[in-house]
Amino acid sequence: MKILGIDPGLRTTGFGIIDKQGHKLSYIASGTIKTPDADLPQRLKVILASVSEVVRTYTPDCSAIEKVFVNVNPQSTLLLGQARGAAICALVSADLPVAEYTALQIKQAVAGHGKAQKRQVQDMVQRLLSLPGLPGTDAADALAVAICHAHSGEALANLGALAPALAKKGLRVRGGRLIG
């Protein structure tokens, strides 16, 4: 299964593609999408077109993207959310399933704890994918999103498959958690 991970950003959006065969993860490609110093609509257009091109080039089976957190600066958060929205539009236009993970979940899945520093994430991505060198920060973050989905996606899918039986017992699954 080929997984496309996206680390959204208005200036630089990272992407990473990995292949999952059983429990083995393999690196396929990674890189960054840089937007020009232009107005917001032009930047969003570049993100939409470039993510669409990545999908056409590598034909992933599914995708995962980092969720936006509320920043100190609300304007920055809104702008980042719009960049994320452009990337999601490209993914759903290609009929790809899109999973979403918080930065905490991604760091936990890759480095073992949610407070990992960028360098720790880069080191672990390099180790987990047996890369010859350290990936750039945006590409490493995108690969980490894909790795997180490779580890978490299967568990969430299994839990989702149990949902109908759980519903008969008066239980529900929300956000990967069992609630009564």
PDB file of C-alpha atoms in Angstrom:
ATOM      1  CA  MET A   1       0.000   0.000   0.000  1.00  0.00           C
ATOM      2  CA  LYS A   2       1.418   3.400  -1.015  1.00  0.00           C
ATOM      3  CA  ILE A   3       0.775   6.167   1.514  1.00  0.00           C
ATOM      4  CA  LEU A   4       1.135   9.878   0.769  1.00  0.00           C
ATOM      5  CA  GLY A   5       1.861  12.083   3.778  1.00  0.00           C
ATOM      6  CA  ILE A   6       1.363  15.844   3.637  1.00  0.00           C
ATOM      7  CA  ASP A   7       2.820  18.473   5.988  1.00  0.00           C
ATOM      8  CA  PRO A   8       0.849  21.575   4.980  1.00  0.00           C
ATOM      9  CA  GLY A   9       2.331  25.042   4.902  1.00  0.00           C
ATOM     10  CA  LEU A  10       1.554  28.253   3.063  1.00  0.00           C
ATOM     11  CA  ARG A  11       5.177  28.900   2.036  1.00  0.00           C
ATOM     12  CA  THR A  12       6.419  25.297   2.000  1.00  0.00           C
ATOM     13  CA  THR A  13       4.290  22.143   1.918  1.00  0.00           C
ATOM     14  CA  GLY A  14       6.123  18.882   2.465  1.00  0.00           C
ATOM     15  CA  PHE A  15       5.148  15.582   0.863  1.00  0.00           C
ATOM     16  CA  GLY A  16       6.379  12.054   1.427  1.00  0.00           C
ATOM     17  CA  ILE A  17       5.408   8.732  -0.113  1.00  0.00           C
ATOM     18  CA  ILE A  18       6.130   5.401   1.505  1.00  0.00           C
ATOM     19  CA  ASP A  19       5.177   1.831   0.716  1.00  0.00           C
ATOM     20  CA  LYS A  20       3.855  -0.513   3.390  1.00  0.00           C
ATOM     21  CA  GLN A  21       4.195  -4.265   2.852  1.00  0.00           C
ATOM     22  CA  GLY A  22       3.049  -6.040   6.002  1.00  0.00           C
ATOM     23  CA  HIS A  23       5.078  -4.374   8.748  1.00  0.00           C
ATOM     24  CA  LYS A  24       7.899  -3.247   6.420  1.00  0.00           C
ATOM     25  CA  LEU A  25       8.024   0.401   5.382  1.00  0.00           C
ATOM     26  CA  SER A  26       9.951   1.538   2.303  1.00  0.00           C
ATOM     27  CA  TYR A  27      10.777   4.999   1.058  1.00  0.00           C
ATOM     28  CA  ILE A  28       9.450   5.973  -2.374  1.00  0.00           C
ATOM     29  CA  ALA A  29       9.852   9.752  -2.625  1.00  0.00           C
ATOM     30  CA  SER A  30       9.662  13.032  -0.755  1.00  0.00           C
ATOM     31  CA  GLY A  31      10.047  16.708  -1.379  1.00  0.00           C
ATOM     32  CA  THR A  32       8.624  20.153  -0.893  1.00  0.00           C
ATOM     33  CA  ILE A  33       6.204  22.395  -2.708  1.00  0.00           C
ATOM     34  CA  LYS A  34       7.334  26.018  -2.470  1.00  0.00           C
ATOM     35  CA  THR A  35       4.846  28.760  -3.214  1.00  0.00           C
ATOM     36  CA  PRO A  36       5.882  32.078  -4.782  1.00  0.00           C
ATOM     37  CA  ASP A  37       5.785  35.388  -2.960  1.00  0.00           C
ATOM     38  CA  ALA A  38       2.322  36.176  -4.282  1.00  0.00           C
ATOM     39  CA  ASP A  39      -1.161  36.809  -2.992  1.00  0.00           C
ATOM     40  CA  LEU A  40      -3.034  34.084  -1.100  1.00  0.00           C
ATOM     41  CA  PRO A  41      -5.174  32.778  -4.001  1.00  0.00           C
ATOM     42  CA  GLN A  42      -2.058  32.263  -6.159  1.00  0.00           C
ATOM     43  CA  ARG A  43      -0.293  30.379  -3.376  1.00  0.00           C
ATOM     44  CA  LEU A  44      -3.319  28.151  -2.815  1.00  0.00           C
ATOM     45  CA  LYS A  45      -3.484  27.476  -6.557  1.00  0.00           C
ATOM     46  CA  VAL A  46       0.160  26.318  -6.525  1.00  0.00           C
ATOM     47  CA  ILE A  47      -0.494  23.996  -3.560  1.00  0.00           C
ATOM     48  CA  LEU A  48      -3.610  22.516  -5.201  1.00  0.00           C
ATOM     49  CA  ALA A  49      -1.889  21.971  -8.565  1.00  0.00           C
ATOM     50  CA  SER A  50       1.330  20.615  -7.059  1.00  0.00           C
ATOM     51  CA  VAL A  51      -0.333  18.142  -4.694  1.00  0.00           C
ATOM     52  CA  SER A  52      -2.467  16.982  -7.639  1.00  0.00           C
ATOM     53  CA  GLU A  53       0.720  16.455  -9.657  1.00  0.00           C
ATOM     54  CA  VAL A  54       2.311  14.436  -6.824  1.00  0.00           C
ATOM     55  CA  VAL A  55      -0.811  12.231  -6.728  1.00  0.00           C
ATOM     56  CA  ARG A  56      -0.727  11.716 -10.530  1.00  0.00           C
ATOM     57  CA  THR A  57       2.996  10.939 -10.483  1.00  0.00           C
ATOM     58  CA  TYR A  58       3.085   8.459  -7.590  1.00  0.00           C
ATOM     59  CA  THR A  59      -0.509   7.082  -7.546  1.00  0.00           C
ATOM     60  CA  PRO A  60      -0.811   6.534  -3.775  1.00  0.00           C
ATOM     61  CA  ASP A  61      -3.551   4.309  -2.346  1.00  0.00           C
ATOM     62  CA  CYS A  62      -4.331   6.634   0.557  1.00  0.00           C
ATOM     63  CA  SER A  63      -3.208   9.863   2.130  1.00  0.00           C
ATOM     64  CA  ALA A  64      -2.708  11.450   5.521  1.00  0.00           C
ATOM     65  CA  ILE A  65      -2.291  15.076   6.523  1.00  0.00           C
ATOM     66  CA  GLU A  66      -1.322  16.922   9.674  1.00  0.00           C
ATOM     67  CA  LYS A  67      -4.138  18.693  11.518  1.00  0.00           C
ATOM     68  CA  VAL A  68      -3.764  22.392  12.161  1.00  0.00           C
ATOM     69  CA  PHE A  69      -3.405  23.449  15.771  1.00  0.00           C
ATOM     70  CA  VAL A  70      -4.458  26.833  17.102  1.00  0.00           C
ATOM     71  CA  ASN A  71      -1.386  29.023  16.997  1.00  0.00           C
ATOM     72  CA  VAL A  72      -0.519  32.072  19.097  1.00  0.00           C
ATOM     73  CA  ASN A  73      -1.358  34.178  16.044  1.00  0.00           C
ATOM     74  CA  PRO A  74      -4.943  33.485  14.866  1.00  0.00           C
ATOM     75  CA  GLN A  75      -4.216  34.981  11.418  1.00  0.00           C
ATOM     76  CA  SER A  76      -1.348  32.516  10.879  1.00  0.00           C
ATOM     77  CA  THR A  77      -3.619  29.655  11.924  1.00  0.00           C
ATOM     78  CA  LEU A  78      -6.272  30.720   9.413  1.00  0.00           C
ATOM     79  CA  LEU A  79      -3.722  30.990   6.600  1.00  0.00           C
ATOM     80  CA  LEU A  80      -2.262  27.574   7.431  1.00  0.00           C
ATOM     81  CA  GLY A  81      -5.788  26.137   7.490  1.00  0.00           C
ATOM     82  CA  GLN A  82      -6.388  27.452   3.988  1.00  0.00           C
ATOM     83  CA  ALA A  83      -3.162  25.872   2.726  1.00  0.00           C
ATOM     84  CA  ARG A  84      -4.235  22.604   4.358  1.00  0.00           C
ATOM     85  CA  GLY A  85      -7.659  22.933   2.712  1.00  0.00           C
ATOM     86  CA  ALA A  86      -6.077  23.339  -0.730  1.00  0.00           C
ATOM     87  CA  ALA A  87      -4.030  20.171  -0.187  1.00  0.00           C
ATOM     88  CA  ILE A  88      -7.092  18.242   1.043  1.00  0.00           C
ATOM     89  CA  CYS A  89      -9.077  19.390  -2.012  1.00  0.00           C
ATOM     90  CA  ALA A  90      -6.366  17.981  -4.281  1.00  0.00           C
ATOM     91  CA  LEU A  91      -6.449  14.664  -2.402  1.00  0.00           C
ATOM     92  CA  VAL A  92     -10.228  14.233  -2.386  1.00  0.00           C
ATOM     93  CA  SER A  93     -10.434  15.325  -6.041  1.00  0.00           C
ATOM     94  CA  ALA A  94      -8.255  12.312  -6.788  1.00  0.00           C
ATOM     95  CA  ASP A  95     -10.660  10.110  -4.771  1.00  0.00           C
ATOM     96  CA  LEU A  96      -8.027   9.368  -2.137  1.00  0.00           C
ATOM     97  CA  PRO A  97      -9.083   8.596   1.420  1.00  0.00           C
ATOM     98  CA  VAL A  98      -7.661  11.285   3.734  1.00  0.00           C
ATOM     99  CA  ALA A  99      -6.680  10.554   7.336  1.00  0.00           C
ATOM    100  CA  GLU A 100      -5.845  13.374   9.729  1.00  0.00           C
ATOM    101  CA  TYR A 101      -3.386  13.305  12.626  1.00  0.00           C
ATOM    102  CA  THR A 102      -2.280  15.880  15.168  1.00  0.00           C
ATOM    103  CA  ALA A 103       1.386  16.811  15.553  1.00  0.00           C
ATOM    104  CA  LEU A 104       1.338  15.012  18.920  1.00  0.00           C
ATOM    105  CA  GLN A 105       0.064  11.775  17.340  1.00  0.00           C
ATOM    106  CA  ILE A 106       2.643  11.977  14.552  1.00  0.00           C
ATOM    107  CA  LYS A 107       5.579  12.587  16.890  1.00  0.00           C
ATOM    108  CA  GLN A 108       4.392   9.819  19.197  1.00  0.00           C
ATOM    109  CA  ALA A 109       4.115   7.331  16.331  1.00  0.00           C
ATOM    110  CA  VAL A 110       7.562   8.154  14.941  1.00  0.00           C
ATOM    111  CA  ALA A 111       9.721   9.198  17.897  1.00  0.00           C
ATOM    112  CA  GLY A 112       7.882   7.549  20.790  1.00  0.00           C
ATOM    113  CA  HIS A 113       6.820  10.762  22.530  1.00  0.00           C
ATOM    114  CA  GLY A 114       4.704  13.741  21.549  1.00  0.00           C
ATOM    115  CA  LYS A 115       7.241  16.384  22.568  1.00  0.00           C
ATOM    116  CA  ALA A 116       9.943  15.240  20.122  1.00  0.00           C
ATOM    117  CA  GLN A 117      12.048  17.960  18.525  1.00  0.00           C
ATOM    118  CA  LYS A 118      12.273  18.376  14.733  1.00  0.00           C
ATOM    119  CA  ARG A 119      15.755  16.842  14.671  1.00  0.00           C
ATOM    120  CA  GLN A 120      14.522  13.756  16.560  1.00  0.00           C
ATOM    121  CA  VAL A 121      11.723  13.304  14.010  1.00  0.00           C
ATOM    122  CA  GLN A 122      14.233  13.619  11.158  1.00  0.00           C
ATOM    123  CA  ASP A 123      16.563  11.049  12.779  1.00  0.00           C
ATOM    124  CA  MET A 124      13.753   8.554  13.354  1.00  0.00           C
ATOM    125  CA  VAL A 125      12.372   8.968   9.828  1.00  0.00           C
ATOM    126  CA  GLN A 126      15.874   8.325   8.491  1.00  0.00           C
ATOM    127  CA  ARG A 127      16.190   5.181  10.626  1.00  0.00           C
ATOM    128  CA  LEU A 128      12.685   3.821  10.040  1.00  0.00           C
ATOM    129  CA  LEU A 129      12.991   4.186   6.259  1.00  0.00           C
ATOM    130  CA  SER A 130      16.717   3.285   6.056  1.00  0.00           C
ATOM    131  CA  LEU A 131      17.535   6.526   4.267  1.00  0.00           C
ATOM    132  CA  PRO A 132      21.176   7.235   3.366  1.00  0.00           C
ATOM    133  CA  GLY A 133      20.932  10.802   4.668  1.00  0.00           C
ATOM    134  CA  LEU A 134      18.831  13.078   6.806  1.00  0.00           C
ATOM    135  CA  PRO A 135      15.705  14.328   4.995  1.00  0.00           C
ATOM    136  CA  GLY A 136      14.873  18.058   5.070  1.00  0.00           C
ATOM    137  CA  THR A 137      12.540  19.163   7.860  1.00  0.00           C
ATOM    138  CA  ASP A 138       9.390  19.598   5.746  1.00  0.00           C
ATOM    139  CA  ALA A 139       9.933  16.348   3.836  1.00  0.00           C
ATOM    140  CA  ALA A 140      10.734  14.529   7.112  1.00  0.00           C
ATOM    141  CA  ASP A 141       7.529  15.840   8.673  1.00  0.00           C
ATOM    142  CA  ALA A 142       5.514  14.643   5.656  1.00  0.00           C
ATOM    143  CA  LEU A 143       7.184  11.219   5.769  1.00  0.00           C
ATOM    144  CA  ALA A 144       6.413  11.116   9.505  1.00  0.00           C
ATOM    145  CA  VAL A 145       2.725  11.733   8.707  1.00  0.00           C
ATOM    146  CA  ALA A 146       2.805   8.779   6.290  1.00  0.00           C
ATOM    147  CA  ILE A 147       4.583   6.587   8.862  1.00  0.00           C
ATOM    148  CA  CYS A 148       2.020   7.565  11.495  1.00  0.00           C
ATOM    149  CA  HIS A 149      -0.761   6.494   9.145  1.00  0.00           C
ATOM    150  CA  ALA A 150       1.030   3.241   8.350  1.00  0.00           C
ATOM    151  CA  HIS A 151       1.110   2.442  12.068  1.00  0.00           C
ATOM    152  CA  SER A 152      -2.246   3.922  13.094  1.00  0.00           C
ATOM    153  CA  GLY A 153      -4.378   3.495   9.998  1.00  0.00           C
ATOM    154  CA  GLU A 154      -4.626  -0.274  10.302  1.00  0.00           C
ATOM    155  CA  ALA A 155      -5.688  -0.085  13.947  1.00  0.00           C
ATOM    156  CA  LEU A 156      -8.317   2.569  13.159  1.00  0.00           C
ATOM    157  CA  ALA A 157      -9.608   0.508  10.224  1.00  0.00           C
ATOM    158  CA  ASN A 158      -9.938  -2.551  12.478  1.00  0.00           C
ATOM    159  CA  LEU A 159     -11.762  -0.492  15.087  1.00  0.00           C
ATOM    160  CA  GLY A 160     -14.021   0.934  12.370  1.00  0.00           C
ATOM    161  CA  ALA A 161     -14.871  -2.577  11.208  1.00  0.00           C
ATOM    162  CA  LEU A 162     -16.014  -3.385  14.740  1.00  0.00           C
ATOM    163  CA  ALA A 163     -18.276  -0.308  14.890  1.00  0.00           C
ATOM    164  CA  PRO A 164     -21.516  -2.028  13.744  1.00  0.00           C
ATOM    165  CA  ALA A 165     -21.198  -4.763  16.389  1.00  0.00           C
ATOM    166  CA  LEU A 166     -20.359  -2.164  19.042  1.00  0.00           C
ATOM    167  CA  ALA A 167     -23.356  -0.044  18.033  1.00  0.00           C
ATOM    168  CA  LYS A 168     -25.649  -2.984  18.763  1.00  0.00           C
ATOM    169  CA  LYS A 169     -24.276  -2.956  22.309  1.00  0.00           C
ATOM    170  CA  GLY A 170     -24.916   0.783  22.661  1.00  0.00           C
ATOM    171  CA  LEU A 171     -21.285   1.813  22.134  1.00  0.00           C
ATOM    172  CA  ARG A 172     -19.828   4.130  19.495  1.00  0.00           C
ATOM    173  CA  VAL A 173     -16.425   4.871  17.984  1.00  0.00           C
ATOM    174  CA  ARG A 174     -15.445   8.521  17.586  1.00  0.00           C
ATOM    175  CA  GLY A 175     -11.995   9.665  16.508  1.00  0.00           C
ATOM    176  CA  GLY A 176     -10.598   6.175  17.040  1.00  0.00           C
ATOM    177  CA  ARG A 177     -11.896   6.059  20.617  1.00  0.00           C
ATOM    178  CA  LEU A 178     -14.592   3.878  22.086  1.00  0.00           C
ATOM    179  CA  ILE A 179     -17.307   5.904  23.805  1.00  0.00           C
ATOM    180  CA  GLY A 180     -20.427   4.723  25.639  1.00  0.00           C
TER     181      GLY A 180
END
